[in-house]
């Protein structure tokens, strides 16, 4: 294992806390990266192979994502070693113990991430009163049910479409991954007149140039079936889905799905990144040079974290959705303007924006990171 100080640079981390409680087999880590903008928000990830390095990288990503979203929150992350599918009473005991051990770490607000959900956030809330992504029964805004991230994506696309003179009512969209993000993005965009011409989930992909029935596909997913079982159209391969004739392509599943080996088959004019890091850095640069607008993940998919921060501030559902629209529209506009003016990629523009916002907050502090 490397030296913990190897993680340090000008932005953080401010604190790294190792939590160990042998009585219940608890092993966890909290990394509070930077709280110059306010207390950090970041997910609690539970998996058997989590590491300090992963936790620190995710905490840094949250520092930039929260700053880019214009939230008064810094970045942090926590990880808990264990199988997230363990018996519920064991999982509850571990999460409650972890939260109790971090009771005094008011610089960190727990959120859901891989292996944790709103019920886990309710346990943390009950224990220490400091978590987001809560069930509606205790004042939460159910962001996945309402589609906060899919809504935010549709707002980013609404701004980007003007850059390429696209009319949404004539736009053909393709979505890879038909889960929480993908389904709601499909719903919001087709409500604006766009046509869904291709879609996939982990079981396969379907396509139809005249359009697929979104409400029917959502219903099929609710029943636990795959889009390929809808009978709406012929089944195609993942490569064919990427190469479909369309205007907007939305990755909403896994990382690195667009890479150097397949990037040349992309026909879309806009790629709106619902998933985190769905395009490799080299492919993103090459697509930009070809004139494809790649809306960066931490700008376009920030709807969820904006909703969570609004929930923490006691906002209503309407206020949260208004904040998502305003922040994502403004940020997308700024990123695209800088892209054009400074001849840089949207990702470079977004990173610049996030760093400036963190640095501006750091300058107001007696110390830097807090
Ligand atoms: P989800 O589990 O609800 O849905 C994921 C979907 O992707 C499922 O339909 C699954 O079948 C499909 N899928 C999995 N592997 C696939 C593959 N190889 N090809 C095609 N489809 C595949 O997850 P989600 O909450 O919709 O999140 C999707 C992505 O968006 C993740 O990368 C997540 O980190 C990111 N994200 C989610 C949110 C949020 O608010 N939920 C916010 C920001 C980013």
Coordinates of N, CA, C and O and ligand atoms in Angstrom, one line a residue, residues 45 65 113-114 143-144 147-150 175-183 200-204 221 238 241 251-255 257 273-277 297 301-305, ligand 1:
X45 N -20.2 4.1 -0.9 CA -20.1 3.0 -1.7 C -19.8 1.7 -0.9 O -18.9 1.7 -0.1
X65 N -17.4 18.1 -9.4 CA -18.8 18.0 -9.8 C -19.7 19.0 -9.1 O -20.5 19.7 -9.6
X113 N -24.8 5.5 -3.2 CA -23.9 5.2 -4.3 C -24.0 3.7 -4.6 O -24.9 3.1 -4.1
X114 N -23.1 3.1 -5.3 CA -23.1 1.7 -5.6 C -23.2 0.9 -4.3 O -22.4 1.1 -3.4
X143 N -35.3 11.0 -6.1 CA -34.7 11.5 -7.4 C -34.7 10.5 -8.5 O -34.9 10.9 -9.7
X144 N -34.6 9.2 -8.2 CA -34.6 8.2 -9.3 C -36.0 8.0 -9.8 O -36.2 7.8 -11.0
X147 N -36.8 11.1 -11.8 CA -36.0 11.2 -12.9 C -35.2 12.5 -13.0 O -35.0 13.1 -14.0
X148 N -34.6 12.8 -11.8 CA -33.8 14.1 -11.7 C -32.7 14.1 -12.7 O -32.4 15.2 -13.4
X149 N -31.9 13.0 -12.9 CA -30.8 13.0 -13.8 C -31.2 13.0 -15.2 O -30.6 13.8 -16.0
X150 N -32.2 12.3 -15.6 CA -32.7 12.3 -16.9 C -33.3 13.6 -17.3 O -33.1 14.1 -18.4
X175 N -30.5 5.6 -27.0 CA -30.2 5.5 -25.6 C -29.6 4.2 -25.2 O -30.2 3.1 -25.5
X176 N -28.4 4.2 -24.7 CA -27.8 2.9 -24.3 C -27.9 2.8 -22.8 O -27.4 3.6 -22.0
X177 N -28.7 1.8 -22.3 CA -29.0 1.6 -20.9 C -30.3 2.2 -20.6 O -30.5 3.4 -20.6
X178 N -31.3 1.4 -20.3 CA -32.7 1.8 -20.0 C -33.1 1.6 -18.6 O -34.0 1.0 -18.3
X179 N -32.2 2.3 -17.7 CA -32.5 2.2 -16.3 C -33.1 3.6 -15.8 O -33.8 4.2 -16.6
X180 N -32.8 4.0 -14.6 CA -33.3 5.2 -14.1 C -33.0 6.4 -15.0 O -33.9 7.2 -15.4
X181 N -31.7 6.6 -15.4 CA -31.3 7.7 -16.2 C -31.9 7.6 -17.6 O -32.5 8.6 -18.1
X182 N -31.7 6.5 -18.2 CA -32.1 6.3 -19.6 C -33.7 6.4 -19.8 O -34.1 7.1 -20.7
X183 N -34.4 5.8 -18.9 CA -35.9 5.9 -19.1 C -36.4 7.3 -19.0 O -37.3 7.7 -19.8
X200 N -31.1 0.2 -25.6 CA -30.6 -1.1 -25.2 C -30.7 -1.2 -23.7 O -30.8 -0.2 -22.9
X201 N -30.6 -2.4 -23.2 CA -30.3 -2.7 -21.8 C -29.3 -3.8 -21.7 O -28.7 -4.2 -22.8
X202 N -29.1 -4.4 -20.5 CA -28.0 -5.4 -20.5 C -28.3 -6.7 -21.3 O -27.4 -7.5 -21.5
X203 N -29.6 -6.9 -21.7 CA -29.9 -8.1 -22.5 C -29.8 -7.9 -24.0 O -30.0 -8.8 -24.7
X204 N -29.7 -6.6 -24.4 CA -29.6 -6.4 -25.9 C -30.2 -5.1 -26.3 O -30.6 -4.3 -25.5
X221 N -40.1 -2.6 -18.6 CA -39.0 -2.6 -17.6 C -39.5 -2.8 -16.2 O -38.9 -3.4 -15.4
X238 N -24.8 -4.4 -30.0 CA -24.3 -3.1 -29.4 C -23.6 -2.3 -30.4 O -23.7 -1.0 -30.4
X241 N -26.1 -0.5 -32.5 CA -26.7 0.6 -31.8 C -25.9 1.9 -31.9 O -26.4 2.9 -32.1
X251 N -25.2 7.7 -23.8 CA -24.8 6.6 -23.0 C -25.3 6.7 -21.6 O -25.1 7.7 -20.9
X252 N -26.0 5.7 -21.1 CA -26.6 5.8 -19.7 C -26.4 4.4 -19.0 O -27.3 3.9 -18.4
X253 N -25.3 3.8 -19.2 CA -25.0 2.5 -18.6 C -23.6 2.4 -18.0 O -23.4 2.8 -16.8
X254 N -22.6 2.0 -18.8 CA -21.3 1.6 -18.3 C -20.2 2.6 -18.7 O -20.4 3.3 -19.7
X255 N -19.0 2.6 -18.0 CA -17.9 3.4 -18.5 C -17.3 2.9 -19.8 O -17.4 1.7 -20.1
X257 N -17.7 3.0 -22.9 CA -18.4 2.3 -24.0 C -18.1 2.8 -25.4 O -18.2 2.1 -26.4
X273 N -23.7 12.7 -22.1 CA -23.2 11.6 -21.2 C -24.0 11.5 -19.9 O -23.8 12.2 -18.9
X274 N -24.9 10.6 -19.9 CA -25.7 10.3 -18.7 C -24.9 9.4 -17.8 O -24.9 9.7 -16.6
X275 N -24.2 8.4 -18.3 CA -23.3 7.6 -17.4 C -22.1 8.4 -17.1 O -21.7 9.4 -17.7
X276 N -21.3 7.9 -16.1 CA -20.0 8.5 -15.7 C -18.9 7.9 -16.6 O -18.9 6.7 -16.8
X277 N -18.0 8.8 -17.1 CA -16.9 8.4 -18.0 C -17.3 7.3 -19.1 O -16.6 6.3 -19.2
X297 N -19.9 14.4 -18.7 CA -20.7 13.7 -17.7 C -21.0 14.6 -16.5 O -22.2 14.8 -16.1
X301 N -24.9 15.1 -16.3 CA -25.6 14.2 -15.4 C -25.7 14.6 -13.9 O -25.9 13.8 -13.0
X302 N -25.5 16.0 -13.7 CA -25.5 16.5 -12.3 C -26.9 16.6 -11.7 O -27.0 17.1 -10.6
X303 N -28.0 16.3 -12.4 CA -29.3 16.5 -11.9 C -29.5 15.8 -10.6 O -30.2 16.3 -9.7
X304 N -28.9 14.6 -10.4 CA -29.1 13.8 -9.2 C -28.5 14.5 -8.0 O -29.2 14.7 -6.9
X305 N -27.3 15.0 -8.1 CA -26.6 15.6 -7.0 C -27.2 17.0 -6.7 O -27.3 17.4 -5.5
Ligands
LIG1 P1 -29.6 1.6 -13.5 O1 -29.0 0.5 -12.8 O2 -31.0 2.1 -13.1 O3 -29.7 1.4 -15.1 C1 -28.6 0.9 -15.8 C2 -29.2 0.4 -17.2 O4 -28.1 0.0 -18.0 C3 -30.0 -0.9 -17.0 O5 -31.1 -0.8 -17.9 C4 -29.1 -2.0 -17.5 O6 -29.8 -3.1 -18.0 C5 -28.3 -1.3 -18.5 N1 -27.0 -1.9 -18.9 C6 -26.1 -2.4 -18.1 N2 -25.0 -2.8 -18.8 C7 -25.3 -2.5 -20.1 C8 -24.7 -2.7 -21.3 N3 -23.5 -3.3 -21.4 N4 -25.3 -2.3 -22.5 C9 -26.5 -1.7 -22.4 N5 -27.1 -1.5 -21.3 C10 -26.6 -1.9 -20.1 O7 -28.5 2.8 -13.4 P2 -28.8 4.4 -13.5 O8 -29.1 5.0 -12.2 O9 -29.7 4.6 -14.6 O10 -27.3 4.8 -13.9 C11 -26.8 4.7 -15.2 C12 -25.5 5.4 -15.3 O11 -25.6 6.8 -15.0 C13 -24.4 4.9 -14.3 O12 -23.1 5.1 -15.0 C14 -24.5 5.9 -13.2 O13 -23.2 6.0 -12.5 C15 -24.8 7.1 -13.9 N6 -25.4 8.2 -13.1 C16 -26.6 7.9 -12.5 C17 -27.2 9.0 -11.8 C18 -28.6 8.8 -11.1 O14 -29.1 9.7 -10.6 N7 -29.1 7.6 -11.1 C19 -26.6 10.2 -11.7 C20 -25.4 10.4 -12.4 C21 -24.8 9.4 -13.1

